[in-house]
């Protein structure tokens, strides 16, 4: 009888999922905070602002978090998530402009 070593990858997967969830939550907060102030914004400008805030580690006025690397794909994924949840909407005549 031979015992197999403990499978450490299961613990690593749980940690990765937790990290990804936190990252998605931060990105969704950034998107909604930016759109609450701007009311409407072209999707490209929104992506650039979110990426810039991630690099600077700023969540909003007076709020800071650890900066992390995010890509446009991450931001667009969160935008689609917020659109599907009904938090954001597109303008009918200009679908590239998002509103809060």
PDB file of N, CA and C in Angstrom:
ATOM      1  N   UNK A   1       0.843  -1.172   0.000  1.00  0.00           N
ATOM      2  CA  UNK A   1       0.000   0.000   0.000  1.00  0.00           C
ATOM      3  C   UNK A   1       0.890   1.236   0.000  1.00  0.00           C
ATOM      4  N   UNK A   2       0.577   2.167  -0.891  1.00  0.00           N
ATOM      5  CA  UNK A   2       1.377   3.383  -1.010  1.00  0.00           C
ATOM      6  C   UNK A   2       0.475   4.596  -0.800  1.00  0.00           C
ATOM      7  N   UNK A   3       0.865   5.499   0.074  1.00  0.00           N
ATOM      8  CA  UNK A   3       0.078   6.701   0.339  1.00  0.00           C
ATOM      9  C   UNK A   3       0.496   7.801  -0.622  1.00  0.00           C
ATOM     10  N   UNK A   4      -0.483   8.464  -1.164  1.00  0.00           N
ATOM     11  CA  UNK A   4      -0.217   9.587  -2.063  1.00  0.00           C
ATOM     12  C   UNK A   4      -0.004  10.853  -1.250  1.00  0.00           C
ATOM     13  N   UNK A   5       0.847  11.761  -1.702  1.00  0.00           N
ATOM     14  CA  UNK A   5       1.054  13.024  -0.966  1.00  0.00           C
ATOM     15  C   UNK A   5      -0.206  13.898  -1.033  1.00  0.00           C
ATOM     16  N   UNK A   6      -0.297  14.789  -0.069  1.00  0.00           N
ATOM     17  CA  UNK A   6      -1.425  15.717   0.003  1.00  0.00           C
ATOM     18  C   UNK A   6      -1.465  16.567  -1.266  1.00  0.00           C
ATOM     19  N   UNK A   7      -2.626  16.740  -1.811  1.00  0.00           N
ATOM     20  CA  UNK A   7      -2.770  17.484  -3.058  1.00  0.00           C
ATOM     21  C   UNK A   7      -2.852  18.975  -2.751  1.00  0.00           C
ATOM     22  N   UNK A   8      -1.748  19.640  -2.887  1.00  0.00           N
ATOM     23  CA  UNK A   8      -1.674  21.061  -2.556  1.00  0.00           C
ATOM     24  C   UNK A   8      -2.368  21.933  -3.601  1.00  0.00           C
ATOM     25  N   UNK A   9      -2.549  21.430  -4.798  1.00  0.00           N
ATOM     26  CA  UNK A   9      -3.163  22.259  -5.834  1.00  0.00           C
ATOM     27  C   UNK A   9      -4.598  22.613  -5.488  1.00  0.00           C
ATOM     28  N   UNK A  10      -5.262  21.792  -4.679  1.00  0.00           N
ATOM     29  CA  UNK A  10      -6.636  22.130  -4.287  1.00  0.00           C
ATOM     30  C   UNK A  10      -6.652  23.395  -3.434  1.00  0.00           C
ATOM     31  N   UNK A  11      -5.698  23.538  -2.544  1.00  0.00           N
ATOM     32  CA  UNK A  11      -5.606  24.750  -1.724  1.00  0.00           C
ATOM     33  C   UNK A  11      -5.238  25.951  -2.586  1.00  0.00           C
ATOM     34  N   UNK A  12      -4.370  25.731  -3.562  1.00  0.00           N
ATOM     35  CA  UNK A  12      -3.960  26.823  -4.453  1.00  0.00           C
ATOM     36  C   UNK A  12      -5.138  27.303  -5.278  1.00  0.00           C
ATOM     37  N   UNK A  13      -5.975  26.385  -5.752  1.00  0.00           N
ATOM     38  CA  UNK A  13      -7.143  26.788  -6.551  1.00  0.00           C
ATOM     39  C   UNK A  13      -8.108  27.633  -5.730  1.00  0.00           C
ATOM     40  N   UNK A  14      -8.325  27.276  -4.466  1.00  0.00           N
ATOM     41  CA  UNK A  14      -9.216  28.063  -3.607  1.00  0.00           C
ATOM     42  C   UNK A  14      -8.673  29.475  -3.418  1.00  0.00           C
ATOM     43  N   UNK A  15      -7.371  29.594  -3.233  1.00  0.00           N
ATOM     44  CA  UNK A  15      -6.749  30.911  -3.053  1.00  0.00           C
ATOM     45  C   UNK A  15      -6.865  31.733  -4.325  1.00  0.00           C
ATOM     46  N   UNK A  16      -6.678  31.106  -5.481  1.00  0.00           N
ATOM     47  CA  UNK A  16      -6.794  31.823  -6.752  1.00  0.00           C
ATOM     48  C   UNK A  16      -8.217  32.317  -6.974  1.00  0.00           C
ATOM     49  N   UNK A  17      -9.201  31.489  -6.662  1.00  0.00           N
ATOM     50  CA  UNK A  17     -10.598  31.884  -6.835  1.00  0.00           C
ATOM     51  C   UNK A  17     -10.918  33.076  -5.938  1.00  0.00           C
ATOM     52  N   UNK A  18     -10.455  33.035  -4.706  1.00  0.00           N
ATOM     53  CA  UNK A  18     -10.687  34.135  -3.778  1.00  0.00           C
ATOM     54  C   UNK A  18     -10.048  35.424  -4.280  1.00  0.00           C
ATOM     55  N   UNK A  19      -8.840  35.324  -4.801  1.00  0.00           N
ATOM     56  CA  UNK A  19      -8.147  36.494  -5.337  1.00  0.00           C
ATOM     57  C   UNK A  19      -8.877  37.051  -6.547  1.00  0.00           C
ATOM     58  N   UNK A  20      -9.337  36.193  -7.432  1.00  0.00           N
ATOM     59  CA  UNK A  20     -10.066  36.647  -8.615  1.00  0.00           C
ATOM     60  C   UNK A  20     -11.387  37.314  -8.242  1.00  0.00           C
ATOM     61  N   UNK A  21     -12.065  36.782  -7.236  1.00  0.00           N
ATOM     62  CA  UNK A  21     -13.320  37.393  -6.788  1.00  0.00           C
ATOM     63  C   UNK A  21     -13.079  38.781  -6.212  1.00  0.00           C
ATOM     64  N   UNK A  22     -12.013  38.926  -5.426  1.00  0.00           N
ATOM     65  CA  UNK A  22     -11.688  40.239  -4.867  1.00  0.00           C
ATOM     66  C   UNK A  22     -11.343  41.227  -5.972  1.00  0.00           C
ATOM     67  N   UNK A  23     -10.593  40.762  -6.954  1.00  0.00           N
ATOM     68  CA  UNK A  23     -10.217  41.633  -8.073  1.00  0.00           C
ATOM     69  C   UNK A  23     -11.460  42.071  -8.840  1.00  0.00           C
ATOM     70  N   UNK A  24     -12.380  41.140  -9.104  1.00  0.00           N
ATOM     71  CA  UNK A  24     -13.611  41.495  -9.811  1.00  0.00           C
ATOM     72  C   UNK A  24     -14.447  42.477  -9.002  1.00  0.00           C
ATOM     73  N   UNK A  25     -14.518  42.290  -7.694  1.00  0.00           N
ATOM     74  CA  UNK A  25     -15.284  43.209  -6.850  1.00  0.00           C
ATOM     75  C   UNK A  25     -14.690  44.613  -6.876  1.00  0.00           C
ATOM     76  N   UNK A  26     -13.366  44.700  -6.831  1.00  0.00           N
ATOM     77  CA  UNK A  26     -12.708  46.011  -6.878  1.00  0.00           C
ATOM     78  C   UNK A  26     -12.979  46.683  -8.217  1.00  0.00           C
ATOM     79  N   UNK A  27     -12.862  45.923  -9.307  1.00  0.00           N
ATOM     80  CA  UNK A  27     -13.111  46.502 -10.629  1.00  0.00           C
ATOM     81  C   UNK A  27     -14.557  46.967 -10.772  1.00  0.00           C
ATOM     82  N   UNK A  28     -15.500  46.182 -10.276  1.00  0.00           N
ATOM     83  CA  UNK A  28     -16.906  46.591 -10.349  1.00  0.00           C
ATOM     84  C   UNK A  28     -17.153  47.849  -9.530  1.00  0.00           C
ATOM     85  N   UNK A  29     -16.519  47.955  -8.365  1.00  0.00           N
ATOM     86  CA  UNK A  29     -16.643  49.174  -7.548  1.00  0.00           C
ATOM     87  C   UNK A  29     -16.066  50.381  -8.269  1.00  0.00           C
ATOM     88  N   UNK A  30     -14.908  50.207  -8.891  1.00  0.00           N
ATOM     89  CA  UNK A  30     -14.295  51.311  -9.634  1.00  0.00           C
ATOM     90  C   UNK A  30     -15.194  51.767 -10.773  1.00  0.00           C
ATOM     91  N   UNK A  31     -15.735  50.828 -11.515  1.00  0.00           N
ATOM     92  CA  UNK A  31     -16.595  51.161 -12.655  1.00  0.00           C
ATOM     93  C   UNK A  31     -17.810  51.953 -12.189  1.00  0.00           C
ATOM     94  N   UNK A  32     -18.471  51.466 -11.143  1.00  0.00           N
ATOM     95  CA  UNK A  32     -19.679  52.164 -10.680  1.00  0.00           C
ATOM     96  C   UNK A  32     -19.349  53.529 -10.079  1.00  0.00           C
ATOM     97  N   UNK A  33     -18.232  53.631  -9.349  1.00  0.00           N
ATOM     98  CA  UNK A  33     -17.847  54.930  -8.773  1.00  0.00           C
ATOM     99  C   UNK A  33     -17.562  55.955  -9.866  1.00  0.00           C
ATOM    100  N   UNK A  34     -16.845  55.529 -10.895  1.00  0.00           N
ATOM    101  CA  UNK A  34     -16.519  56.451 -11.991  1.00  0.00           C
ATOM    102  C   UNK A  34     -17.788  56.879 -12.713  1.00  0.00           C
ATOM    103  N   UNK A  35     -18.679  55.943 -12.989  1.00  0.00           N
ATOM    104  CA  UNK A  35     -19.904  56.294 -13.711  1.00  0.00           C
ATOM    105  C   UNK A  35     -20.899  57.069 -12.850  1.00  0.00           C
ATOM    106  N   UNK A  36     -20.867  56.890 -11.535  1.00  0.00           N
ATOM    107  CA  UNK A  36     -21.726  57.700 -10.670  1.00  0.00           C
ATOM    108  C   UNK A  36     -21.352  59.175 -10.772  1.00  0.00           C
ATOM    109  N   UNK A  37     -20.061  59.436 -10.883  1.00  0.00           N
ATOM    110  CA  UNK A  37     -19.583  60.824 -10.980  1.00  0.00           C
ATOM    111  C   UNK A  37     -19.844  61.374 -12.376  1.00  0.00           C
ATOM    112  N   UNK A  38     -19.503  60.606 -13.385  1.00  0.00           N
ATOM    113  CA  UNK A  38     -19.583  61.084 -14.770  1.00  0.00           C
ATOM    114  C   UNK A  38     -20.991  60.983 -15.368  1.00  0.00           C
ATOM    115  N   UNK A  39     -21.831  60.146 -14.820  1.00  0.00           N
ATOM    116  CA  UNK A  39     -23.192  59.883 -15.303  1.00  0.00           C
ATOM    117  C   UNK A  39     -23.215  59.105 -16.621  1.00  0.00           C
ATOM    118  N   UNK A  40     -22.385  59.468 -17.570  1.00  0.00           N
ATOM    119  CA  UNK A  40     -22.258  58.705 -18.819  1.00  0.00           C
ATOM    120  C   UNK A  40     -20.838  58.860 -19.331  1.00  0.00           C
ATOM    121  N   UNK A  41     -20.346  57.807 -19.991  1.00  0.00           N
ATOM    122  CA  UNK A  41     -18.958  57.814 -20.409  1.00  0.00           C
ATOM    123  C   UNK A  41     -18.780  56.822 -21.549  1.00  0.00           C
ATOM    124  N   UNK A  42     -17.947  57.197 -22.500  1.00  0.00           N
ATOM    125  CA  UNK A  42     -17.607  56.286 -23.593  1.00  0.00           C
ATOM    126  C   UNK A  42     -16.877  55.093 -22.994  1.00  0.00           C
ATOM    127  N   UNK A  43     -17.153  53.918 -23.496  1.00  0.00           N
ATOM    128  CA  UNK A  43     -16.596  52.697 -22.909  1.00  0.00           C
ATOM    129  C   UNK A  43     -15.067  52.694 -22.933  1.00  0.00           C
ATOM    130  N   UNK A  44     -14.461  53.253 -23.981  1.00  0.00           N
ATOM    131  CA  UNK A  44     -12.995  53.310 -24.045  1.00  0.00           C
ATOM    132  C   UNK A  44     -12.428  54.186 -22.930  1.00  0.00           C
ATOM    133  N   UNK A  45     -13.049  55.337 -22.697  1.00  0.00           N
ATOM    134  CA  UNK A  45     -12.602  56.225 -21.622  1.00  0.00           C
ATOM    135  C   UNK A  45     -12.766  55.564 -20.253  1.00  0.00           C
ATOM    136  N   UNK A  46     -13.847  54.825 -20.089  1.00  0.00           N
ATOM    137  CA  UNK A  46     -14.079  54.118 -18.838  1.00  0.00           C
ATOM    138  C   UNK A  46     -12.981  53.084 -18.591  1.00  0.00           C
ATOM    139  N   UNK A  47     -12.645  52.325 -19.610  1.00  0.00           N
ATOM    140  CA  UNK A  47     -11.594  51.308 -19.476  1.00  0.00           C
ATOM    141  C   UNK A  47     -10.270  51.954 -19.094  1.00  0.00           C
ATOM    142  N   UNK A  48      -9.902  53.047 -19.749  1.00  0.00           N
ATOM    143  CA  UNK A  48      -8.647  53.728 -19.434  1.00  0.00           C
ATOM    144  C   UNK A  48      -8.643  54.270 -18.011  1.00  0.00           C
ATOM    145  N   UNK A  49      -9.757  54.817 -17.564  1.00  0.00           N
ATOM    146  CA  UNK A  49      -9.821  55.363 -16.203  1.00  0.00           C
ATOM    147  C   UNK A  49      -9.708  54.262 -15.151  1.00  0.00           C
ATOM    148  N   UNK A  50     -10.353  53.132 -15.400  1.00  0.00           N
ATOM    149  CA  UNK A  50     -10.292  52.026 -14.441  1.00  0.00           C
ATOM    150  C   UNK A  50      -8.870  51.469 -14.375  1.00  0.00           C
ATOM    151  N   UNK A  51      -8.247  51.270 -15.519  1.00  0.00           N
ATOM    152  CA  UNK A  51      -6.873  50.755 -15.544  1.00  0.00           C
ATOM    153  C   UNK A  51      -5.932  51.723 -14.831  1.00  0.00           C
ATOM    154  N   UNK A  52      -6.114  53.021 -15.063  1.00  0.00           N
ATOM    155  CA  UNK A  52      -5.286  54.028 -14.404  1.00  0.00           C
ATOM    156  C   UNK A  52      -5.480  53.990 -12.891  1.00  0.00           C
ATOM    157  N   UNK A  53      -6.720  53.868 -12.443  1.00  0.00           N
ATOM    158  CA  UNK A  53      -7.003  53.798 -11.005  1.00  0.00           C
ATOM    159  C   UNK A  53      -6.387  52.542 -10.390  1.00  0.00           C
ATOM    160  N   UNK A  54      -6.405  51.431 -11.115  1.00  0.00           N
ATOM    161  CA  UNK A  54      -5.796  50.190 -10.609  1.00  0.00           C
ATOM    162  C   UNK A  54      -4.294  50.349 -10.451  1.00  0.00           C
ATOM    163  N   UNK A  55      -3.670  51.000 -11.400  1.00  0.00           N
ATOM    164  CA  UNK A  55      -2.224  51.196 -11.328  1.00  0.00           C
ATOM    165  C   UNK A  55      -1.835  52.135 -10.199  1.00  0.00           C
ATOM    166  N   UNK A  56      -2.686  53.130  -9.946  1.00  0.00           N
ATOM    167  CA  UNK A  56      -2.404  54.093  -8.875  1.00  0.00           C
ATOM    168  C   UNK A  56      -2.857  53.582  -7.513  1.00  0.00           C
ATOM    169  N   UNK A  57      -3.738  52.571  -7.509  1.00  0.00           N
ATOM    170  CA  UNK A  57      -4.241  52.036  -6.246  1.00  0.00           C
ATOM    171  C   UNK A  57      -5.296  52.899  -5.601  1.00  0.00           C
ATOM    172  N   UNK A  58      -6.097  53.588  -6.417  1.00  0.00           N
ATOM    173  CA  UNK A  58      -7.132  54.487  -5.898  1.00  0.00           C
ATOM    174  C   UNK A  58      -8.505  53.930  -6.194  1.00  0.00           C
ATOM    175  N   UNK A  59      -9.316  53.829  -5.150  1.00  0.00           N
ATOM    176  CA  UNK A  59     -10.687  53.376  -5.312  1.00  0.00           C
ATOM    177  C   UNK A  59     -11.642  54.550  -5.451  1.00  0.00           C
ATOM    178  N   UNK A  60     -11.258  55.660  -4.941  1.00  0.00           N
ATOM    179  CA  UNK A  60     -12.088  56.855  -5.022  1.00  0.00           C
ATOM    180  C   UNK A  60     -11.479  57.917  -4.133  1.00  0.00           C
ATOM    181  N   UNK A  61     -12.187  59.030  -3.946  1.00  0.00           N
ATOM    182  CA  UNK A  61     -11.653  60.102  -3.106  1.00  0.00           C
ATOM    183  C   UNK A  61     -11.379  59.616  -1.680  1.00  0.00           C
ATOM    184  N   UNK A  62     -10.120  59.662  -1.301  1.00  0.00           N
ATOM    185  CA  UNK A  62      -9.748  59.287   0.053  1.00  0.00           C
ATOM    186  C   UNK A  62      -9.634  57.797   0.315  1.00  0.00           C
ATOM    187  N   UNK A  63      -9.969  56.960  -0.638  1.00  0.00           N
ATOM    188  CA  UNK A  63      -9.905  55.517  -0.447  1.00  0.00           C
ATOM    189  C   UNK A  63      -8.776  54.939  -1.280  1.00  0.00           C
ATOM    190  N   UNK A  64      -7.959  54.101  -0.641  1.00  0.00           N
ATOM    191  CA  UNK A  64      -6.820  53.511  -1.339  1.00  0.00           C
ATOM    192  C   UNK A  64      -6.844  52.006  -1.141  1.00  0.00           C
ATOM    193  N   UNK A  65      -6.261  51.286  -2.083  1.00  0.00           N
ATOM    194  CA  UNK A  65      -6.081  49.850  -1.976  1.00  0.00           C
ATOM    195  C   UNK A  65      -4.751  49.518  -2.619  1.00  0.00           C
ATOM    196  N   UNK A  66      -4.322  48.307  -2.483  1.00  0.00           N
ATOM    197  CA  UNK A  66      -3.071  47.904  -3.104  1.00  0.00           C
ATOM    198  C   UNK A  66      -3.245  47.900  -4.612  1.00  0.00           C
ATOM    199  N   UNK A  67      -2.321  48.514  -5.305  1.00  0.00           N
ATOM    200  CA  UNK A  67      -2.418  48.544  -6.754  1.00  0.00           C
ATOM    201  C   UNK A  67      -2.193  47.143  -7.310  1.00  0.00           C
ATOM    202  N   UNK A  68      -2.834  46.843  -8.395  1.00  0.00           N
ATOM    203  CA  UNK A  68      -2.661  45.556  -9.050  1.00  0.00           C
ATOM    204  C   UNK A  68      -2.788  45.745 -10.544  1.00  0.00           C
ATOM    205  N   UNK A  69      -2.327  44.770 -11.253  1.00  0.00           N
ATOM    206  CA  UNK A  69      -2.355  44.827 -12.710  1.00  0.00           C
ATOM    207  C   UNK A  69      -3.714  44.362 -13.205  1.00  0.00           C
ATOM    208  N   UNK A  70      -4.338  45.174 -14.023  1.00  0.00           N
ATOM    209  CA  UNK A  70      -5.569  44.737 -14.669  1.00  0.00           C
ATOM    210  C   UNK A  70      -5.474  45.094 -16.149  1.00  0.00           C
ATOM    211  N   UNK A  71      -6.163  44.349 -16.932  1.00  0.00           N
ATOM    212  CA  UNK A  71      -6.135  44.531 -18.374  1.00  0.00           C
ATOM    213  C   UNK A  71      -7.511  44.950 -18.854  1.00  0.00           C
ATOM    214  N   UNK A  72      -7.554  45.425 -20.080  1.00  0.00           N
ATOM    215  CA  UNK A  72      -8.838  45.870 -20.643  1.00  0.00           C
ATOM    216  C   UNK A  72      -9.851  44.733 -20.678  1.00  0.00           C
ATOM    217  N   UNK A  73      -9.384  43.513 -20.871  1.00  0.00           N
ATOM    218  CA  UNK A  73     -10.290  42.356 -20.893  1.00  0.00           C
ATOM    219  C   UNK A  73     -10.957  42.186 -19.538  1.00  0.00           C
ATOM    220  N   UNK A  74     -10.201  42.387 -18.452  1.00  0.00           N
ATOM    221  CA  UNK A  74     -10.770  42.295 -17.101  1.00  0.00           C
ATOM    222  C   UNK A  74     -11.867  43.339 -16.903  1.00  0.00           C
ATOM    223  N   UNK A  75     -11.576  44.560 -17.329  1.00  0.00           N
ATOM    224  CA  UNK A  75     -12.532  45.655 -17.155  1.00  0.00           C
ATOM    225  C   UNK A  75     -13.774  45.413 -18.004  1.00  0.00           C
ATOM    226  N   UNK A  76     -13.585  45.014 -19.248  1.00  0.00           N
ATOM    227  CA  UNK A  76     -14.726  44.764 -20.133  1.00  0.00           C
ATOM    228  C   UNK A  76     -15.581  43.610 -19.619  1.00  0.00           C
ATOM    229  N   UNK A  77     -14.953  42.616 -19.046  1.00  0.00           N
ATOM    230  CA  UNK A  77     -15.700  41.510 -18.460  1.00  0.00           C
ATOM    231  C   UNK A  77     -16.583  41.993 -17.315  1.00  0.00           C
ATOM    232  N   UNK A  78     -16.043  42.879 -16.488  1.00  0.00           N
ATOM    233  CA  UNK A  78     -16.831  43.436 -15.386  1.00  0.00           C
ATOM    234  C   UNK A  78     -17.936  44.359 -15.899  1.00  0.00           C
ATOM    235  N   UNK A  79     -17.666  45.096 -16.973  1.00  0.00           N
ATOM    236  CA  UNK A  79     -18.695  45.941 -17.574  1.00  0.00           C
ATOM    237  C   UNK A  79     -19.857  45.077 -18.060  1.00  0.00           C
ATOM    238  N   UNK A  80     -19.549  43.983 -18.736  1.00  0.00           N
ATOM    239  CA  UNK A  80     -20.605  43.074 -19.193  1.00  0.00           C
ATOM    240  C   UNK A  80     -21.381  42.487 -18.019  1.00  0.00           C
ATOM    241  N   UNK A  81     -20.671  42.152 -16.960  1.00  0.00           N
ATOM    242  CA  UNK A  81     -21.330  41.626 -15.758  1.00  0.00           C
ATOM    243  C   UNK A  81     -22.293  42.657 -15.182  1.00  0.00           C
ATOM    244  N   UNK A  82     -21.848  43.913 -15.076  1.00  0.00           N
ATOM    245  CA  UNK A  82     -22.708  44.967 -14.540  1.00  0.00           C
ATOM    246  C   UNK A  82     -23.871  45.293 -15.473  1.00  0.00           C
ATOM    247  N   UNK A  83     -23.647  45.195 -16.781  1.00  0.00           N
ATOM    248  CA  UNK A  83     -24.745  45.383 -17.735  1.00  0.00           C
ATOM    249  C   UNK A  83     -25.799  44.300 -17.561  1.00  0.00           C
ATOM    250  N   UNK A  84     -25.349  43.062 -17.413  1.00  0.00           N
ATOM    251  CA  UNK A  84     -26.286  41.949 -17.233  1.00  0.00           C
ATOM    252  C   UNK A  84     -27.035  42.039 -15.911  1.00  0.00           C
ATOM    253  N   UNK A  85     -26.403  42.600 -14.883  1.00  0.00           N
ATOM    254  CA  UNK A  85     -27.046  42.760 -13.582  1.00  0.00           C
ATOM    255  C   UNK A  85     -27.997  43.958 -13.549  1.00  0.00           C
ATOM    256  N   UNK A  86     -27.919  44.818 -14.554  1.00  0.00           N
ATOM    257  CA  UNK A  86     -28.809  45.973 -14.614  1.00  0.00           C
ATOM    258  C   UNK A  86     -28.267  47.222 -13.935  1.00  0.00           C
ATOM    259  N   UNK A  87     -27.019  47.200 -13.472  1.00  0.00           N
ATOM    260  CA  UNK A  87     -26.436  48.372 -12.830  1.00  0.00           C
ATOM    261  C   UNK A  87     -26.040  49.439 -13.852  1.00  0.00           C
ATOM    262  N   UNK A  88     -25.669  49.011 -15.035  1.00  0.00           N
ATOM    263  CA  UNK A  88     -25.289  49.916 -16.117  1.00  0.00           C
ATOM    264  C   UNK A  88     -26.229  49.706 -17.290  1.00  0.00           C
ATOM    265  N   UNK A  89     -26.272  50.721 -18.160  1.00  0.00           N
ATOM    266  CA  UNK A  89     -27.038  50.546 -19.407  1.00  0.00           C
ATOM    267  C   UNK A  89     -26.337  51.316 -20.519  1.00  0.00           C
ATOM    268  N   UNK A  90     -26.642  50.902 -21.727  1.00  0.00           N
ATOM    269  CA  UNK A  90     -26.103  51.577 -22.912  1.00  0.00           C
ATOM    270  C   UNK A  90     -27.145  52.535 -23.444  1.00  0.00           C
ATOM    271  N   UNK A  91     -26.675  53.605 -24.041  1.00  0.00           N
ATOM    272  CA  UNK A  91     -27.599  54.513 -24.709  1.00  0.00           C
ATOM    273  C   UNK A  91     -28.066  53.867 -26.011  1.00  0.00           C
ATOM    274  N   UNK A  92     -29.344  53.999 -26.305  1.00  0.00           N
ATOM    275  CA  UNK A  92     -29.889  53.352 -27.501  1.00  0.00           C
ATOM    276  C   UNK A  92     -29.290  53.915 -28.780  1.00  0.00           C
ATOM    277  N   UNK A  93     -29.164  55.224 -28.858  1.00  0.00           N
ATOM    278  CA  UNK A  93     -28.647  55.846 -30.076  1.00  0.00           C
ATOM    279  C   UNK A  93     -27.127  55.762 -30.184  1.00  0.00           C
ATOM    280  N   UNK A  94     -26.456  55.578 -29.034  1.00  0.00           N
ATOM    281  CA  UNK A  94     -24.982  55.441 -29.011  1.00  0.00           C
ATOM    282  C   UNK A  94     -24.611  54.299 -28.066  1.00  0.00           C
ATOM    283  N   UNK A  95     -24.573  53.061 -28.572  1.00  0.00           N
ATOM    284  CA  UNK A  95     -24.338  51.913 -27.687  1.00  0.00           C
ATOM    285  C   UNK A  95     -22.949  51.859 -27.074  1.00  0.00           C
ATOM    286  N   UNK A  96     -22.009  52.650 -27.559  1.00  0.00           N
ATOM    287  CA  UNK A  96     -20.655  52.674 -26.994  1.00  0.00           C
ATOM    288  C   UNK A  96     -20.561  53.598 -25.783  1.00  0.00           C
ATOM    289  N   UNK A  97     -21.646  54.282 -25.445  1.00  0.00           N
ATOM    290  CA  UNK A  97     -21.689  55.156 -24.280  1.00  0.00           C
ATOM    291  C   UNK A  97     -22.473  54.440 -23.170  1.00  0.00           C
ATOM    292  N   UNK A  98     -21.838  54.348 -22.003  1.00  0.00           N
ATOM    293  CA  UNK A  98     -22.458  53.687 -20.868  1.00  0.00           C
ATOM    294  C   UNK A  98     -22.984  54.707 -19.871  1.00  0.00           C
ATOM    295  N   UNK A  99     -24.085  54.350 -19.213  1.00  0.00           N
ATOM    296  CA  UNK A  99     -24.699  55.199 -18.191  1.00  0.00           C
ATOM    297  C   UNK A  99     -24.865  54.390 -16.913  1.00  0.00           C
ATOM    298  N   UNK A 100     -24.800  55.114 -15.801  1.00  0.00           N
ATOM    299  CA  UNK A 100     -25.069  54.462 -14.505  1.00  0.00           C
ATOM    300  C   UNK A 100     -26.531  54.641 -14.184  1.00  0.00           C
TER     301      UNK A 100
END
